[in-house]
């Protein structure tokens, strides 16, 4: 199971970096979304996917799922949702002001203002 | 006072929440921000006194015993950094009263600063590696607001890059923590240190060390990863730039210092050698940048990068003198960068431009500003008895003890380049004939801006001259870094 998930994470990272390196700002933001999904799955996988019982303390159960990666994932997902929302709003504002979403046209320094 | 070390985190957070309800009343916001920062400053000074007399303070949240729950740890190193952070913010907030403009103040400028302080102090205090990620996000999200606040064309363009860089580095942070968890099986920093010592740092841990260096290096702007910093930092107005330059990169430097002195101490030949080479390259790259520009903002921004290199070079020595020097220089650099950014902010306000070629002859009209800038510039370059000197002496002493002669020579030579780059601002802006007519400026606003600037310069001078009295604190801080068992025993005490 860990093996399949590792491949999935690899595919997610590949897609994420392909999108992040593209020119359209919207694709870049989608790429960061995929990147954080990959990272979250990686946390889950790294904690070990074993464990037959839920992480609740009951007598007589020895094979627990590890609760810690799930807690970490929950925090990381909330943060990445928030940051993605901020980024989308800022991308919209930037499009409204600069009239472009092409990253190549957003290079530059003071002389371009 | 068992919860004392949480006060510098909770007080700014509490005041930031209250400020959210007073969006339109700018005066109320200003007063409450100052009260909040003053209270936090008192709490953090008290914290330093407590740590000095009673040793490292810890709080386990929810009273879960140490390796299981989240631990907050305040040793002397983090207590000193927390205090410096709050005091710099205090002065920068005073400065922004007259410089940031009411429009920005009404759009959650002060709450954003206080939230950022919450995140920074939290990152300095936490004893749990995932919790550090969370506090990093707190400070980053507040900094996203600060960097884009105002919504100028340039700010929007640069802040989107800033956010992208930080989102990607946060993703790598999560990935690194996940790798560390799968190998070590714990998140408590003291416990991680114990477990790594038990397995004696195999190769995979060194890989994680380098991953951590990449993550924190992006935030702290070390050599190949500083590319985003000069443009992004130049976009926001000066008070925000001062906060970012003085505080944000230093959180990355703190995190590198903490992980490289607590976790990855068993294969110094690889990890610390790597850190040392990168820090020297950082210094060289920063020097090139500082000499290349004729824009006052860019010159000081590249000086941030040089300082990061110097501090990390001290950390890479891993001996007492090097670590003491790194701590001393870290705090010196936070103070002096705050002072310099505030001063060049005043220069830009007075002349109406940030281009050195269009300035000149300011010493005739603004003598106080000139002298203050000269003192701050000498402090930055490390002219004794000002504060940059002691840190650099200790760092080079550590380097000579560790037989890194070339590194020490680069450090010493970089002082000359730093001096050249900042004195160039002095010569072009203050000497010579007046090139352009100065725009009409309100003298009262100028005086209001000078008050916090002079206070900050006085603090940096006091920090240098009073080094003798501060040295016991620095030694305490360096002892914890040099000997991880002090930290571990304090956290994992039965």
Coordinates of C-alpha atoms in Angstrom, one line a residue:
Chain A
X1 CA 0.0 0.0 0.0
X2 CA 2.8 2.4 0.9
X3 CA 4.4 1.5 -2.5
X4 CA 1.3 2.6 -4.5
X5 CA 1.0 5.7 -2.5
X6 CA 4.6 6.6 -3.1
X7 CA 4.1 6.4 -6.8
X8 CA 0.9 8.5 -6.5
X9 CA 2.9 11.1 -4.5
X10 CA 5.6 11.1 -7.2
X11 CA 3.0 11.7 -9.9
X12 CA 1.5 14.5 -7.9
X13 CA 4.9 16.2 -7.4
X14 CA 5.7 15.8 -11.1
X15 CA 2.4 17.4 -12.1
X16 CA 2.9 20.1 -9.5
X17 CA 6.3 21.1 -10.7
X18 CA 5.2 21.0 -14.3
X19 CA 2.4 23.4 -13.5
X20 CA 4.6 25.6 -11.3
X21 CA 7.1 26.1 -14.1
X22 CA 4.4 27.1 -16.6
X23 CA 3.8 30.7 -17.6
X24 CA 0.2 31.2 -16.6
X25 CA -0.3 32.4 -13.0
X26 CA -3.4 30.4 -12.5
X27 CA -1.7 27.2 -13.5
X28 CA 1.1 28.0 -11.1
X29 CA -1.4 28.4 -8.2
X30 CA -3.0 25.1 -9.2
X31 CA 0.5 23.6 -9.1
X32 CA 1.1 24.7 -5.5
X33 CA -2.3 23.1 -4.6
X34 CA -1.1 19.8 -6.1
X35 CA 2.2 20.2 -4.4
X36 CA 0.6 20.6 -1.0
X37 CA -1.7 17.6 -1.7
X38 CA 1.4 15.6 -2.4
X39 CA 3.1 16.8 0.8
X40 CA 0.0 15.8 2.8
X41 CA -0.2 12.3 1.3
X42 CA 3.5 12.0 2.1
X43 CA 3.0 12.8 5.8
X44 CA 0.3 10.1 5.9
X45 CA 2.5 7.5 4.1
X46 CA 5.5 8.3 6.2
X47 CA 3.7 7.7 9.4
X48 CA 3.0 4.1 8.2
X49 CA -0.3 3.0 6.8
X50 CA -0.7 -0.1 9.0
X51 CA -3.0 -0.3 11.9
X52 CA -6.3 -2.2 11.9
X53 CA -8.0 -0.4 14.7
X54 CA -8.8 3.3 14.8
X55 CA -6.5 5.4 17.1
X56 CA -8.8 5.1 20.1
X57 CA -7.8 3.6 23.3
X58 CA -9.7 0.3 23.8
X59 CA -8.6 -2.7 25.8
X60 CA -7.3 -5.6 23.9
X61 CA -6.3 -3.8 20.7
X62 CA -2.6 -3.8 19.8
X63 CA -2.5 -2.7 16.1
X64 CA -3.4 1.0 16.2
X65 CA -3.3 3.4 13.3
X66 CA -0.9 6.2 14.1
X67 CA -3.0 9.3 15.1
X68 CA -0.1 11.8 14.8
X69 CA 0.2 12.0 11.0
X70 CA -3.5 12.5 10.8
X71 CA -3.3 15.4 13.2
X72 CA -0.4 16.9 11.3
X73 CA -2.3 16.5 7.9
X74 CA -5.3 18.2 9.4
X75 CA -3.2 21.3 10.3
X76 CA -1.4 21.3 7.0
X77 CA -4.6 21.1 5.0
X78 CA -6.2 24.0 6.8
X79 CA -3.1 26.1 6.3
X80 CA -2.8 25.3 2.6
X81 CA -6.5 26.0 2.0
X82 CA -6.0 29.4 3.6
X83 CA -2.9 30.2 1.7
X84 CA -4.4 29.1 -1.6
X85 CA -7.4 31.3 -1.0
X86 CA -5.1 34.3 -0.3
X87 CA -3.1 33.6 -3.5
X88 CA -6.2 33.4 -5.7
X89 CA -7.5 36.7 -4.4
X90 CA -4.1 38.3 -4.9
X91 CA -3.8 36.8 -8.4
X92 CA -7.1 38.3 -9.2
X93 CA -6.1 41.7 -8.0
X94 CA -2.8 41.5 -9.8
X95 CA -4.6 40.6 -13.0
X96 CA -6.9 43.6 -12.5
X97 CA -4.0 46.0 -12.1
X98 CA -1.4 44.5 -14.5
X99 CA -3.8 43.2 -17.2
X100 CA -1.8 40.0 -17.6
X101 CA -1.4 36.6 -16.0
X102 CA 1.7 35.8 -17.9
X103 CA 4.6 35.3 -15.5
X104 CA 7.1 36.4 -18.1
X105 CA 5.6 39.9 -18.3
X106 CA 5.8 40.2 -14.5
X107 CA 9.5 40.2 -14.4
X108 CA 11.3 43.4 -13.9
X109 CA 12.5 46.1 -11.5
X110 CA 11.8 49.8 -10.9
X111 CA 12.3 50.8 -14.5
X112 CA 9.2 48.9 -15.5
X113 CA 6.8 50.7 -13.1
Chain B
X1 CA 4.8 32.2 36.9
X2 CA 4.9 28.9 35.0
X3 CA 3.3 30.3 31.9
X4 CA 5.7 33.2 31.7
X5 CA 7.3 32.1 28.4
X6 CA 3.9 32.1 26.7
X7 CA 3.2 35.8 27.5
X8 CA 5.4 37.3 24.6
X9 CA 3.3 35.1 22.2
X10 CA -0.1 35.5 23.7
X11 CA -0.1 39.2 24.5
X12 CA 0.5 40.4 20.9
X13 CA -2.0 37.8 19.7
X14 CA -4.6 39.1 22.2
X15 CA -4.1 42.7 21.3
X16 CA -4.2 41.9 17.6
X17 CA -7.6 40.3 18.1
X18 CA -8.9 43.3 19.9
X19 CA -7.5 45.6 17.2
X20 CA -9.6 43.8 14.6
X21 CA -12.7 45.5 16.2
X22 CA -11.3 49.0 15.8
X23 CA -10.8 49.2 12.1
X24 CA -11.7 52.9 11.7
X25 CA -10.3 54.4 14.9
X26 CA -6.6 54.8 14.0
X27 CA -5.8 56.6 17.3
X28 CA -7.2 53.7 19.3
X29 CA -5.2 51.2 17.2
X30 CA -1.9 53.1 17.7
X31 CA -2.4 53.4 21.5
X32 CA -3.4 49.8 21.9
X33 CA -0.5 48.5 19.7
X34 CA 2.0 50.4 21.9
X35 CA 0.4 49.2 25.1
X36 CA 0.5 45.6 23.8
X37 CA 4.1 45.8 22.7
X38 CA 5.1 47.5 26.0
X39 CA 3.4 44.7 28.0
X40 CA 5.1 42.0 25.9
X41 CA 8.4 43.8 26.3
X42 CA 8.0 43.7 30.1
X43 CA 7.1 40.1 29.9
X44 CA 10.0 39.2 27.8
X45 CA 12.5 41.1 30.0
X46 CA 11.0 39.3 33.0
X47 CA 11.5 36.0 31.0
X48 CA 15.2 36.8 30.5
X49 CA 15.6 37.4 34.2
X50 CA 13.8 34.2 35.1
X51 CA 15.8 32.1 32.6
X52 CA 19.0 33.7 33.9
X53 CA 18.3 32.7 37.5
X54 CA 16.3 29.5 37.2
X55 CA 17.5 28.0 33.9
X56 CA 15.5 26.9 30.9
X57 CA 11.8 27.4 31.2
X58 CA 9.4 24.8 29.7
X59 CA 5.6 24.5 29.3
X60 CA 4.0 21.3 28.1
X61 CA 0.6 22.3 26.6
X62 CA -2.3 20.4 28.1
X63 CA 0.2 18.9 30.7
X64 CA 1.0 16.0 28.4
X65 CA 4.4 14.8 29.4
X66 CA 7.3 16.0 27.2
X67 CA 7.7 13.7 24.2
X68 CA 3.9 13.4 23.6
X69 CA 2.4 16.8 23.8
X70 CA 3.6 20.1 22.3
X71 CA 6.3 21.7 24.4
X72 CA 7.2 25.3 24.5
X73 CA 10.9 25.9 25.6
X74 CA 12.5 29.2 26.4
X75 CA 16.3 29.0 26.8
X76 CA 18.5 32.1 26.9
X77 CA 18.9 32.1 23.1
X78 CA 15.3 32.3 22.3
X79 CA 14.5 34.6 25.2
X80 CA 17.0 37.1 23.9
X81 CA 15.7 36.9 20.4
X82 CA 12.1 37.3 21.6
X83 CA 13.1 40.5 23.5
X84 CA 15.0 41.9 20.5
X85 CA 12.0 41.2 18.2
X86 CA 9.5 43.0 20.4
X87 CA 11.8 46.0 21.0
X88 CA 12.5 46.5 17.3
X89 CA 8.8 46.2 16.6
X90 CA 8.1 48.8 19.2
X91 CA 10.4 51.3 17.5
X92 CA 9.2 50.5 14.0
X93 CA 5.6 50.9 15.1
X94 CA 6.5 54.4 16.5
X95 CA 8.2 55.2 13.2
X96 CA 5.2 54.1 11.2
X97 CA 2.8 56.5 12.9
X98 CA 4.2 59.3 10.8
X99 CA 5.3 57.4 7.7
X100 CA 2.9 54.6 6.8
X101 CA -0.2 56.7 6.0
X102 CA -3.7 56.5 7.4
X103 CA -5.0 54.4 4.5
X104 CA -2.8 51.5 5.3
X105 CA -3.3 52.0 9.1
X106 CA -7.1 51.5 8.5
X107 CA -6.6 48.3 6.6
X108 CA -5.3 46.1 9.5
X109 CA -1.7 47.2 9.4
X110 CA -1.2 47.0 13.2
X111 CA -3.1 43.8 13.7
X112 CA -0.9 42.2 10.9
X113 CA 2.2 43.4 12.7
X114 CA 1.1 41.9 16.0
X115 CA 0.1 38.6 14.3
X116 CA 3.5 38.5 12.7
X117 CA 5.1 39.1 16.1
X118 CA 3.0 36.2 17.5
X119 CA 4.3 33.9 14.8
X120 CA 8.0 35.1 15.2
X121 CA 8.0 34.7 18.9
X122 CA 6.2 31.4 18.7
X123 CA 8.8 30.1 16.2
X124 CA 11.6 31.2 18.5
X125 CA 10.0 29.6 21.6
X126 CA 8.5 26.3 20.3
X127 CA 10.1 23.0 21.2
X128 CA 8.2 21.0 18.6
X129 CA 9.3 20.8 15.0
X130 CA 5.8 20.6 13.5
X131 CA 4.7 23.4 15.8
X132 CA 7.5 25.5 14.4
X133 CA 6.0 24.9 10.9
X134 CA 2.6 26.2 12.2
X135 CA 4.2 29.3 13.7
X136 CA 6.1 29.9 10.5
X137 CA 2.8 29.9 8.7
X138 CA 1.3 32.3 11.2
X139 CA 4.1 34.8 10.6
X140 CA 4.1 34.2 6.8
X141 CA 0.4 34.7 6.4
X142 CA 0.7 38.0 8.3
X143 CA 3.6 38.9 6.2
X144 CA 1.6 38.2 3.0
X145 CA -0.8 40.9 4.2
X146 CA 1.9 43.3 5.1
X147 CA 3.8 43.0 1.8
X148 CA 0.7 43.6 -0.3
X149 CA -1.0 46.2 1.9
X150 CA -1.6 49.2 -0.2
X151 CA -1.9 47.3 -3.5
X152 CA 0.5 49.4 -5.6
X153 CA 1.4 47.9 -9.0
X154 CA 4.8 47.0 -7.9
X155 CA 3.7 45.5 -4.6
X156 CA 1.2 43.2 -6.3
X157 CA 3.8 42.0 -8.8
X158 CA 6.5 41.2 -6.2
X159 CA 4.2 39.9 -3.5
X160 CA 2.8 37.2 -5.7
X161 CA 6.4 35.9 -6.2
X162 CA 7.0 36.2 -2.5
X163 CA 4.0 34.1 -1.7
X164 CA 4.8 31.5 -4.3
X165 CA 8.4 31.1 -3.0
X166 CA 7.1 30.7 0.6
X167 CA 4.3 28.3 -0.3
X168 CA 6.8 26.0 -2.0
X169 CA 9.3 26.2 0.8
X170 CA 6.5 25.4 3.3
X171 CA 5.6 22.4 1.3
X172 CA 9.2 21.3 1.4
X173 CA 9.1 21.9 5.2
X174 CA 6.2 19.6 5.6
X175 CA 7.9 17.0 3.4
X176 CA 11.1 17.2 5.5
X177 CA 9.2 16.9 8.8
X178 CA 7.4 13.8 7.3
X179 CA 10.7 12.2 6.4
X180 CA 12.1 13.0 9.9
X181 CA 9.0 11.5 11.5
X182 CA 9.2 8.3 9.5
X183 CA 12.8 7.7 10.6
X184 CA 12.8 9.1 14.2
X185 CA 9.1 8.7 15.1
X186 CA 8.9 11.8 17.2
X187 CA 8.3 15.5 16.7
X188 CA 9.6 16.9 20.0
X189 CA 12.9 18.6 19.3
X190 CA 14.7 17.4 22.4
X191 CA 13.5 13.8 21.8
X192 CA 14.6 14.0 18.1
X193 CA 18.0 15.0 19.3
X194 CA 18.2 12.0 21.7
X195 CA 16.9 9.5 19.1
X196 CA 19.4 10.8 16.4
X197 CA 22.2 10.4 19.0
X198 CA 21.1 6.8 19.6
X199 CA 21.3 5.9 15.9
X200 CA 24.4 8.1 15.4
X201 CA 23.2 10.0 12.4
X202 CA 23.2 7.7 9.4
X203 CA 23.3 9.1 5.9
X204 CA 19.5 9.6 5.6
X205 CA 19.6 12.0 8.6
X206 CA 22.3 14.0 6.8
X207 CA 19.9 14.2 3.8
X208 CA 17.2 15.5 6.1
X209 CA 19.7 18.0 7.4
X210 CA 20.3 19.3 3.9
X211 CA 16.6 19.4 3.3
X212 CA 16.1 21.5 6.4
X213 CA 18.9 23.8 5.2
X214 CA 17.1 24.3 1.9
X215 CA 13.8 25.0 3.7
X216 CA 15.2 27.5 6.3
X217 CA 17.7 28.8 3.7
X218 CA 14.9 30.0 1.5
X219 CA 13.4 31.9 4.4
X220 CA 16.8 33.0 5.7
X221 CA 18.2 33.9 2.3
X222 CA 21.4 31.9 2.1
X223 CA 23.5 31.7 -1.1
X224 CA 21.7 30.1 -4.0
X225 CA 18.3 30.7 -2.4
X226 CA 18.3 34.4 -1.8
X227 CA 17.3 35.4 -5.4
X228 CA 13.7 36.3 -4.4
X229 CA 14.7 38.6 -1.6
X230 CA 16.0 41.8 -3.1
X231 CA 13.1 42.5 -5.3
X232 CA 10.3 41.3 -2.9
X233 CA 11.7 43.3 0.0
X234 CA 12.1 46.5 -2.0
X235 CA 8.3 46.5 -2.9
X236 CA 6.6 47.3 0.4
X237 CA 6.9 50.7 2.3
X238 CA 9.9 51.3 4.6
X239 CA 8.4 50.3 8.0
X240 CA 7.3 47.0 6.6
X241 CA 10.7 46.6 4.9
X242 CA 12.4 47.3 8.3
X243 CA 10.4 44.7 10.0
X244 CA 11.0 42.1 7.3
X245 CA 14.7 42.8 7.0
X246 CA 15.2 42.9 10.8
X247 CA 13.0 39.9 11.8
X248 CA 11.9 37.6 9.0
X249 CA 15.2 36.4 7.7
X250 CA 16.4 36.0 11.2
X251 CA 13.7 33.4 11.9
X252 CA 15.2 31.3 9.2
X253 CA 18.7 31.8 10.6
X254 CA 17.4 30.9 14.1
X255 CA 15.8 27.7 12.7
X256 CA 19.0 26.7 11.0
X257 CA 21.0 27.4 14.2
X258 CA 18.6 25.4 16.3
X259 CA 18.4 22.4 14.1
X260 CA 22.2 22.4 13.3
X261 CA 23.2 22.6 17.0
X262 CA 20.5 20.3 18.4
X263 CA 19.8 17.6 15.8
X264 CA 22.6 17.2 13.3
X265 CA 25.7 17.3 15.5
X266 CA 27.1 13.8 14.8
X267 CA 28.4 14.2 11.2
X268 CA 29.8 17.8 11.5
X269 CA 32.3 17.0 8.8
X270 CA 29.6 16.8 6.2
X271 CA 26.7 19.0 7.3
X272 CA 28.5 21.9 8.9
X273 CA 31.2 21.9 6.2
X274 CA 28.3 22.3 3.7
X275 CA 26.8 25.1 5.9
X276 CA 30.1 26.8 6.1
X277 CA 30.8 26.8 2.4
X278 CA 27.3 28.1 1.7
X279 CA 27.6 30.8 4.2
X280 CA 30.9 32.0 2.7
X281 CA 29.3 32.0 -0.7
X282 CA 26.4 34.0 0.8
X283 CA 28.8 36.6 2.1
X284 CA 30.5 36.9 -1.3
X285 CA 27.2 37.1 -3.3
X286 CA 25.8 39.7 -0.8
X287 CA 29.0 41.8 -1.1
X288 CA 28.7 41.8 -4.9
X289 CA 25.1 42.9 -4.7
X290 CA 25.8 45.6 -2.1
X291 CA 28.4 47.2 -4.3
X292 CA 26.4 46.8 -7.5
X293 CA 23.5 49.0 -6.8
X294 CA 23.0 52.8 -6.6
X295 CA 19.7 52.4 -4.8
X296 CA 19.8 52.9 -1.0
X297 CA 17.1 50.2 -0.4
X298 CA 19.0 47.6 -2.4
X299 CA 22.3 48.4 -0.8
X300 CA 20.9 47.8 2.7
X301 CA 18.9 44.8 1.5
X302 CA 22.0 43.1 0.2
X303 CA 23.6 43.8 3.6
X304 CA 21.0 41.6 5.1
X305 CA 22.3 38.7 3.0
X306 CA 25.9 39.4 4.0
X307 CA 24.9 39.4 7.7
X308 CA 23.1 36.0 7.3
X309 CA 26.3 34.6 5.9
X310 CA 28.4 35.9 8.8
X311 CA 26.0 34.5 11.4
X312 CA 25.8 31.1 9.8
X313 CA 29.6 31.0 9.4
X314 CA 29.8 31.5 13.2
X315 CA 27.3 28.7 13.7
X316 CA 29.2 26.3 11.4
X317 CA 32.3 26.5 13.6
X318 CA 30.4 24.7 16.4
X319 CA 32.8 25.9 19.1
X320 CA 31.9 28.2 22.0
X321 CA 33.6 31.4 20.6
X322 CA 31.9 30.9 17.2
X323 CA 28.5 30.3 18.7
X324 CA 28.8 33.2 21.1
X325 CA 29.8 35.4 18.2
X326 CA 26.9 34.2 16.1
X327 CA 24.4 35.0 18.8
X328 CA 25.9 38.4 19.5
X329 CA 26.0 39.2 15.8
X330 CA 22.5 37.9 15.2
X331 CA 21.0 40.3 17.8
X332 CA 23.3 43.1 16.7
X333 CA 22.2 42.6 13.1
X334 CA 18.5 42.7 14.0
X335 CA 18.9 46.0 15.9
X336 CA 21.2 47.7 13.3
X337 CA 19.1 46.6 10.3
X338 CA 16.0 48.1 12.0
X339 CA 17.9 51.3 12.6
X340 CA 19.4 51.5 9.1
X341 CA 16.1 50.9 7.3
X342 CA 14.4 53.5 9.5
X343 CA 17.2 56.0 8.7
X344 CA 17.2 55.4 4.9
X345 CA 13.4 55.7 5.1
X346 CA 14.0 59.2 6.5
X347 CA 16.6 59.9 3.8
X348 CA 14.1 58.8 1.1
X349 CA 11.4 60.9 2.7
X350 CA 13.6 64.0 2.8
X351 CA 14.9 63.6 -0.8
X352 CA 11.9 62.0 -2.4
X353 CA 14.0 59.4 -4.2
X354 CA 15.9 56.2 -3.4
X355 CA 18.5 56.8 -6.2
X356 CA 21.8 57.8 -4.8
X357 CA 22.8 59.7 -7.9
X358 CA 20.0 62.2 -7.4
X359 CA 21.0 63.0 -3.7
X360 CA 23.6 65.2 -2.3
X361 CA 24.5 67.8 0.3
X362 CA 22.0 66.6 3.0
X363 CA 24.5 67.3 5.8
X364 CA 24.0 71.0 5.5
X365 CA 20.2 70.8 6.0
X366 CA 19.8 67.5 8.0
X367 CA 22.9 67.2 10.2
X368 CA 21.3 65.0 12.9
X369 CA 20.2 62.5 10.3
X370 CA 23.7 62.4 8.8
X371 CA 25.4 61.8 12.2
X372 CA 22.9 59.1 13.2
X373 CA 23.3 57.4 9.8
X374 CA 27.1 57.5 10.2
X375 CA 27.0 55.9 13.7
X376 CA 24.6 53.2 12.4
X377 CA 26.9 52.6 9.4
X378 CA 30.0 52.3 11.6
X379 CA 28.0 49.9 13.8
X380 CA 27.1 47.7 10.9
X381 CA 30.6 47.6 9.6
X382 CA 32.0 46.8 13.0
X383 CA 34.1 49.7 14.1
X384 CA 34.9 49.4 17.8
X385 CA 33.3 50.0 20.3
X386 CA 30.1 49.7 18.3
X387 CA 28.2 46.4 18.4
X388 CA 29.2 44.8 15.1
X389 CA 32.8 44.6 16.3
X390 CA 32.4 42.2 19.2
X391 CA 30.3 39.6 17.3
X392 CA 32.8 39.6 14.4
X393 CA 35.8 39.3 16.7
X394 CA 34.2 36.3 18.4
X395 CA 33.2 34.7 15.1
X396 CA 36.7 35.1 13.6
X397 CA 38.2 33.8 16.9
X398 CA 36.1 30.7 16.6
X399 CA 37.1 30.3 13.0
X400 CA 40.8 30.6 13.9
X401 CA 40.3 28.0 16.7
X402 CA 38.7 25.7 14.2
X403 CA 41.5 26.4 11.6
X404 CA 39.3 27.9 9.0
X405 CA 41.8 30.7 8.0
X406 CA 40.3 31.4 4.6
X407 CA 36.8 31.8 6.0
X408 CA 38.1 34.3 8.6
X409 CA 39.8 36.3 6.0
X410 CA 36.6 36.4 3.9
X411 CA 34.7 37.5 7.0
X412 CA 37.2 40.3 7.7
X413 CA 37.3 41.4 4.1
X414 CA 33.6 41.5 3.9
X415 CA 33.6 44.1 6.8
X416 CA 35.5 46.4 4.4
X417 CA 33.0 45.9 1.6
X418 CA 30.2 46.5 4.0
X419 CA 31.9 49.7 5.2
X420 CA 32.4 50.8 1.6
X421 CA 28.8 50.1 0.6
X422 CA 27.2 52.0 3.5
X423 CA 29.8 54.8 3.5
X424 CA 29.0 55.3 -0.2
X425 CA 25.4 56.1 0.8
X426 CA 26.8 58.6 3.3
X427 CA 29.2 60.2 0.8
X428 CA 26.6 60.4 -2.1
X429 CA 23.7 61.5 0.1
X430 CA 25.3 63.8 2.6
X431 CA 28.4 65.2 1.0
X432 CA 28.9 67.3 -2.1
X433 CA 26.6 69.9 -3.7
X434 CA 22.9 69.6 -3.6
X435 CA 21.8 68.0 -6.9
X436 CA 18.1 68.4 -6.9
X437 CA 15.8 70.8 -5.1
X438 CA 14.5 69.0 -1.9
X439 CA 10.7 68.6 -2.1
X440 CA 8.8 70.5 0.5
X441 CA 8.4 68.4 3.6
X442 CA 6.7 68.9 6.9
X443 CA 9.4 69.5 9.6
X444 CA 7.1 68.1 12.3
X445 CA 6.8 64.8 10.5
X446 CA 10.5 64.7 10.0
X447 CA 11.1 65.2 13.8
X448 CA 8.5 62.5 14.6
X449 CA 10.3 60.1 12.3
X450 CA 13.7 61.0 13.8
X451 CA 12.6 60.1 17.4
X452 CA 12.4 56.3 17.0
X453 CA 15.4 56.4 14.7
X454 CA 17.6 58.1 17.3
X455 CA 16.2 55.7 20.0
X456 CA 17.1 52.7 17.9
X457 CA 20.6 54.0 17.2
X458 CA 21.1 54.7 20.9
X459 CA 20.0 51.1 21.6
X460 CA 22.5 49.7 19.1
X461 CA 25.3 51.8 20.6
X462 CA 24.3 50.7 24.1
X463 CA 24.3 47.1 22.9
X464 CA 27.9 47.5 21.7
X465 CA 29.3 49.6 24.6
X466 CA 27.5 47.5 27.2
X467 CA 28.8 44.2 25.7
X468 CA 30.7 43.6 29.0
X469 CA 27.4 43.3 30.9
X470 CA 25.6 41.4 28.2
X471 CA 28.3 38.8 27.9
X472 CA 27.0 36.5 30.7
X473 CA 23.7 36.2 28.9
X474 CA 25.4 35.5 25.6
X475 CA 27.5 32.8 27.3
X476 CA 24.4 31.2 28.7
X477 CA 22.8 31.2 25.3
X478 CA 25.9 29.7 23.6
X479 CA 26.3 27.0 26.3
X480 CA 22.9 25.7 25.4
X481 CA 23.8 25.6 21.8
X482 CA 27.2 24.1 22.4
X483 CA 25.9 21.3 24.6
X484 CA 22.5 19.9 23.5
X485 CA 22.2 17.9 26.7
X486 CA 21.3 21.0 28.7
X487 CA 18.3 21.6 26.4
X488 CA 17.4 17.9 26.4
X489 CA 17.5 17.6 30.2
X490 CA 15.4 20.7 30.6
X491 CA 12.7 19.4 28.3
X492 CA 12.7 15.7 29.1
X493 CA 13.1 16.1 32.9
X494 CA 11.2 13.5 34.7

